[in-house]
PDB file of C-alpha atoms in Angstrom:
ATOM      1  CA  UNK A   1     124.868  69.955-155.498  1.00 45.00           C
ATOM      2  CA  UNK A   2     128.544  69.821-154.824  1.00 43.00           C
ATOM      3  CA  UNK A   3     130.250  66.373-154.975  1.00 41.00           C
ATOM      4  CA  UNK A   4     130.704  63.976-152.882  1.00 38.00           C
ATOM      5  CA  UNK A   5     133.219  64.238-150.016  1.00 39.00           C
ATOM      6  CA  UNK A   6     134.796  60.930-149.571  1.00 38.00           C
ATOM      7  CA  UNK A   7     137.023  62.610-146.982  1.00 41.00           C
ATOM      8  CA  UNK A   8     134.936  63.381-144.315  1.00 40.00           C
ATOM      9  CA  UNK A   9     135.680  62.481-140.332  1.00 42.00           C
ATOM     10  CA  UNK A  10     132.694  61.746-139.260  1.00 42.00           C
ATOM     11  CA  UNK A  11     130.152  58.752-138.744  1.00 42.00           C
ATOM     12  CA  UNK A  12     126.994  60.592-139.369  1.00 43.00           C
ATOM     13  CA  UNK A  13     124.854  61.299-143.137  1.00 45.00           C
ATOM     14  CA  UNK A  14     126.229  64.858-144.549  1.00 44.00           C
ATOM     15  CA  UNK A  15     122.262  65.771-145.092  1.00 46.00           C
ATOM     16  CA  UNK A  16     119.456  64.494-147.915  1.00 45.00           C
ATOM     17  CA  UNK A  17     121.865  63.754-150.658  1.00 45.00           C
ATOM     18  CA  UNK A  18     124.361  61.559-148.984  1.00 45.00           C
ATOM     19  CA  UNK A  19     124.329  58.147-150.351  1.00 43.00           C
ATOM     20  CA  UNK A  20     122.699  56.719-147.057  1.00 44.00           C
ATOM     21  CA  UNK A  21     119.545  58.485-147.238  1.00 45.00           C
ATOM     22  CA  UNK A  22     119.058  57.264-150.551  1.00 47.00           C
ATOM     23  CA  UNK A  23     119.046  53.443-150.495  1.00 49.00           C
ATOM     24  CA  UNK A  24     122.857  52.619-151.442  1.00 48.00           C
ATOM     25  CA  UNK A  25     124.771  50.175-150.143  1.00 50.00           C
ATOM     26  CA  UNK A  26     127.078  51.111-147.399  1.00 48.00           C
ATOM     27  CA  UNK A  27     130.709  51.359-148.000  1.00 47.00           C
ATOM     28  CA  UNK A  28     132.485  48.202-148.744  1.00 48.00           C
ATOM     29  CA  UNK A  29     134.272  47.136-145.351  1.00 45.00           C
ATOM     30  CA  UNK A  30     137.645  45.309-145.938  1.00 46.00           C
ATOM     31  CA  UNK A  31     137.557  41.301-146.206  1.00 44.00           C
ATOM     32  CA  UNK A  32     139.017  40.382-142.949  1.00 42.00           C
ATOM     33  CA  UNK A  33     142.348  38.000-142.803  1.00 41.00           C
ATOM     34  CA  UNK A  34     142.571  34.545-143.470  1.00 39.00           C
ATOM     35  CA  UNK A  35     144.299  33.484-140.260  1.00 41.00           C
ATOM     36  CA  UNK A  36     146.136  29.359-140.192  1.00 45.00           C
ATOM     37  CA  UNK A  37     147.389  27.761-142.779  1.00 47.00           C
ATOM     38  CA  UNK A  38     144.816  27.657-145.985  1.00 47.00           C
ATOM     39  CA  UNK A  39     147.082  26.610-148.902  1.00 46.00           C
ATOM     40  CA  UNK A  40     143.903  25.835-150.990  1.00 45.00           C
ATOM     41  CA  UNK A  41     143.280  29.325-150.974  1.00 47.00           C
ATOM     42  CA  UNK A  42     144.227  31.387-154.100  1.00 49.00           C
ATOM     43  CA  UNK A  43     143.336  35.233-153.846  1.00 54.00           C
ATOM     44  CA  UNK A  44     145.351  38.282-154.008  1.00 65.00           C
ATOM     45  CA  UNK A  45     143.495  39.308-150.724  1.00 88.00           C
ATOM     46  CA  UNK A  46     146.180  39.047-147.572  1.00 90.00           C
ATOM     47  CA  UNK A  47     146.244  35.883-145.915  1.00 94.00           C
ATOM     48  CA  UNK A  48     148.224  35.228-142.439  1.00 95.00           C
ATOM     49  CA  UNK A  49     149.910  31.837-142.010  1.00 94.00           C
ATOM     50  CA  UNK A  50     152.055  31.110-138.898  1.00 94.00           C
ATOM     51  CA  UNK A  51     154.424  28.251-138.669  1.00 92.00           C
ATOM     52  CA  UNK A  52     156.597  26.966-135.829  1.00 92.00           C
ATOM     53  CA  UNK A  53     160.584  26.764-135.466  1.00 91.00           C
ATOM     54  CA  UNK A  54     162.649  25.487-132.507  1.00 92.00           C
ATOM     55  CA  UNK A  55     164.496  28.169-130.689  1.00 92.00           C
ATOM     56  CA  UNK A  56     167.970  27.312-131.727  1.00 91.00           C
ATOM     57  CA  UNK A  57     166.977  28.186-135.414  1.00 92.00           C
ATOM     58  CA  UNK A  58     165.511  31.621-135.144  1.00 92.00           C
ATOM     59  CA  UNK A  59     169.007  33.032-135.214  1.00 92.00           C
ATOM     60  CA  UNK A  60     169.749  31.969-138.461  1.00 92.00           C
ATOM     61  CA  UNK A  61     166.467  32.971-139.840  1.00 94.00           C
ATOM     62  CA  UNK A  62     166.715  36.193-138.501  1.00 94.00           C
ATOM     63  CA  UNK A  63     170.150  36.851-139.196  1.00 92.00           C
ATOM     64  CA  UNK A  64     173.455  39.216-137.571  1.00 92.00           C
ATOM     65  CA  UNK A  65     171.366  42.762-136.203  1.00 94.00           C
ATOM     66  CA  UNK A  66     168.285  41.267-138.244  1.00 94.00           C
ATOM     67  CA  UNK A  67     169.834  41.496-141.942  1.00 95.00           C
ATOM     68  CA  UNK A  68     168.515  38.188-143.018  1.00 95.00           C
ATOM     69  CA  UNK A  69     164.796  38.462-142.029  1.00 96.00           C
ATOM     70  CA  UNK A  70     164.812  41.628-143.751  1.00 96.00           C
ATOM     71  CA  UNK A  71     166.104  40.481-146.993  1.00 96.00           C
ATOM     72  CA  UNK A  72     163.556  37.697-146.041  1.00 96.00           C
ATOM     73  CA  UNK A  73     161.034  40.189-145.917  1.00 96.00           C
ATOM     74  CA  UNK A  74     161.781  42.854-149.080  1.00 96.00           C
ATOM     75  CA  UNK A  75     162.332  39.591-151.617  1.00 95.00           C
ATOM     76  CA  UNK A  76     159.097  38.489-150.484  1.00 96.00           C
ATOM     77  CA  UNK A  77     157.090  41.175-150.131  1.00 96.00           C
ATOM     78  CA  UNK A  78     155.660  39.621-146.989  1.00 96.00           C
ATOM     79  CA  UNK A  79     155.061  40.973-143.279  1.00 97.00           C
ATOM     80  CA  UNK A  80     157.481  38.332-141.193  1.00 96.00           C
ATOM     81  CA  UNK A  81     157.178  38.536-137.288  1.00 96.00           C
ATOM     82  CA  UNK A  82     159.133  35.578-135.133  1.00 94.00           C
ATOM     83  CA  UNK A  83     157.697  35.223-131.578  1.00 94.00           C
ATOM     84  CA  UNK A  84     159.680  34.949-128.656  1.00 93.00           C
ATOM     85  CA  UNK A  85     159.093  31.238-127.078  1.00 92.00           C
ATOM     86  CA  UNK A  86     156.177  30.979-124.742  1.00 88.00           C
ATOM     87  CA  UNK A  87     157.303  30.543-121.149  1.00 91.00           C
ATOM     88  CA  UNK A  88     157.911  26.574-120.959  1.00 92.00           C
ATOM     89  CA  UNK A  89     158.716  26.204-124.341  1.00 92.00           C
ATOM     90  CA  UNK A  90     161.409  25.754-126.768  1.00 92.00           C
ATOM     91  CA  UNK A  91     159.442  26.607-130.096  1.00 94.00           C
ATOM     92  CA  UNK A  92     159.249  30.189-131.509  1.00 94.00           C
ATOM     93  CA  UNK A  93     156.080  31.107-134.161  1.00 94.00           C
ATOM     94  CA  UNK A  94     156.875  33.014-136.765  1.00 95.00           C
ATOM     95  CA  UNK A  95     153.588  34.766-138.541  1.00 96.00           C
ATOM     96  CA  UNK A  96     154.048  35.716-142.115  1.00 96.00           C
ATOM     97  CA  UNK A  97     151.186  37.569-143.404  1.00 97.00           C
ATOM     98  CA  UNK A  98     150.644  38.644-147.104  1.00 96.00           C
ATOM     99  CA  UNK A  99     149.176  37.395-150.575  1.00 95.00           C
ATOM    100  CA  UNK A 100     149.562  33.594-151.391  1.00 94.00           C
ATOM    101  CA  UNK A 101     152.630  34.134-153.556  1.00 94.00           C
ATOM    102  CA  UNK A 102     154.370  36.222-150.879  1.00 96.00           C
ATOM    103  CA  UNK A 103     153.958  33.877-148.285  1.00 95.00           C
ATOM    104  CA  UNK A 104     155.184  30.973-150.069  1.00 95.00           C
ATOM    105  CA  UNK A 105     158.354  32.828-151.310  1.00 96.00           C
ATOM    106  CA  UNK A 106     158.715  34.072-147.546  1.00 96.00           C
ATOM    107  CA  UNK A 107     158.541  30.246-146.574  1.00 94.00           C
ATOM    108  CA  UNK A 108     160.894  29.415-149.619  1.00 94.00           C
ATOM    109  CA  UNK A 109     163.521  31.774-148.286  1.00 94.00           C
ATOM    110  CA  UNK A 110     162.846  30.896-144.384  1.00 93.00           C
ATOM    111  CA  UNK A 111     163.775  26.944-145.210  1.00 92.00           C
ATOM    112  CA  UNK A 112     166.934  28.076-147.419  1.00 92.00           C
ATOM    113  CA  UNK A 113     168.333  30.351-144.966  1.00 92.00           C
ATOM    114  CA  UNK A 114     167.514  27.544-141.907  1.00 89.00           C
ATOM    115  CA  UNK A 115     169.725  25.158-144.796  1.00 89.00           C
ATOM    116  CA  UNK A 116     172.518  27.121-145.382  1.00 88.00           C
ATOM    117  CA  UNK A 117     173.473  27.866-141.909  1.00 83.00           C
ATOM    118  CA  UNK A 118     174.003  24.001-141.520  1.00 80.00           C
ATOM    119  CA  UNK A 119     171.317  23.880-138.021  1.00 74.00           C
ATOM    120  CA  UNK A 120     169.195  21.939-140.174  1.00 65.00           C
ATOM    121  CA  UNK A 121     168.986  18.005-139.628  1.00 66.00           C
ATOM    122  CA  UNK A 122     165.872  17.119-141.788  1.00 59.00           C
ATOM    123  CA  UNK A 123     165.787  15.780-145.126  1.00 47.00           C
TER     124      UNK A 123
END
């Protein structure tokens, strides 16, 4: 019999020798994302942590015509996205989605450039 096709487009068994009709286990489905913030959690699979920023500081995180958050994003390796506030709030969420390491370097690189513009007032 000819190979198998692991190309094909459609949802139904390619006749009596497709895996299906012979007991296998269906493909595996992808693991879905770890959303929140799960720092106990050490696997390569892609995790999404969000964490929240007043307004005032998004410009220096994102940067002049968005330079900084993509340096943010190619050192790290993560997937950055900053919120607009919600209507009646001051607070912006920025979602940073990627592997444990990545996210912690994105968060590494978030706090220094929030520093170095000199916006920052915590210790």
């Amino acid at each position: 019999p000819p190979p198998f096709n692991h190309h094909h487009n459609n949802n139904y068994p390619n006749g009596p020798n497709n895996n299906y009709n012979q007991g296998a286990p269906p493909p595996q489905i992808p693991r879905p994302l770890i959303t929140g913030d799960d720092s106990n959690y050490n696997s390569p699979q892609t995790q999404t942590n969000q964490v929240t920023i007043p307004n005032h500081l998004a410009s220096c995180i994102i940067g002049h015509r968005g330079t900084k958050i993509a340096q943010i994003r190619q050192t790290s390796g993560a997937m950055i996205r900053i919120d607009d506030p919600a209507p009646g709030s001051n607070d912006r969420i920025i979602t940073i989605q990627g592997t444990a390491t990545q996210i912690s370097q994105a968060q590494y690189y978030l706090q220094m450039a929030v520093k170095e513009s000199g916006l920052w007032n915590g210790n």
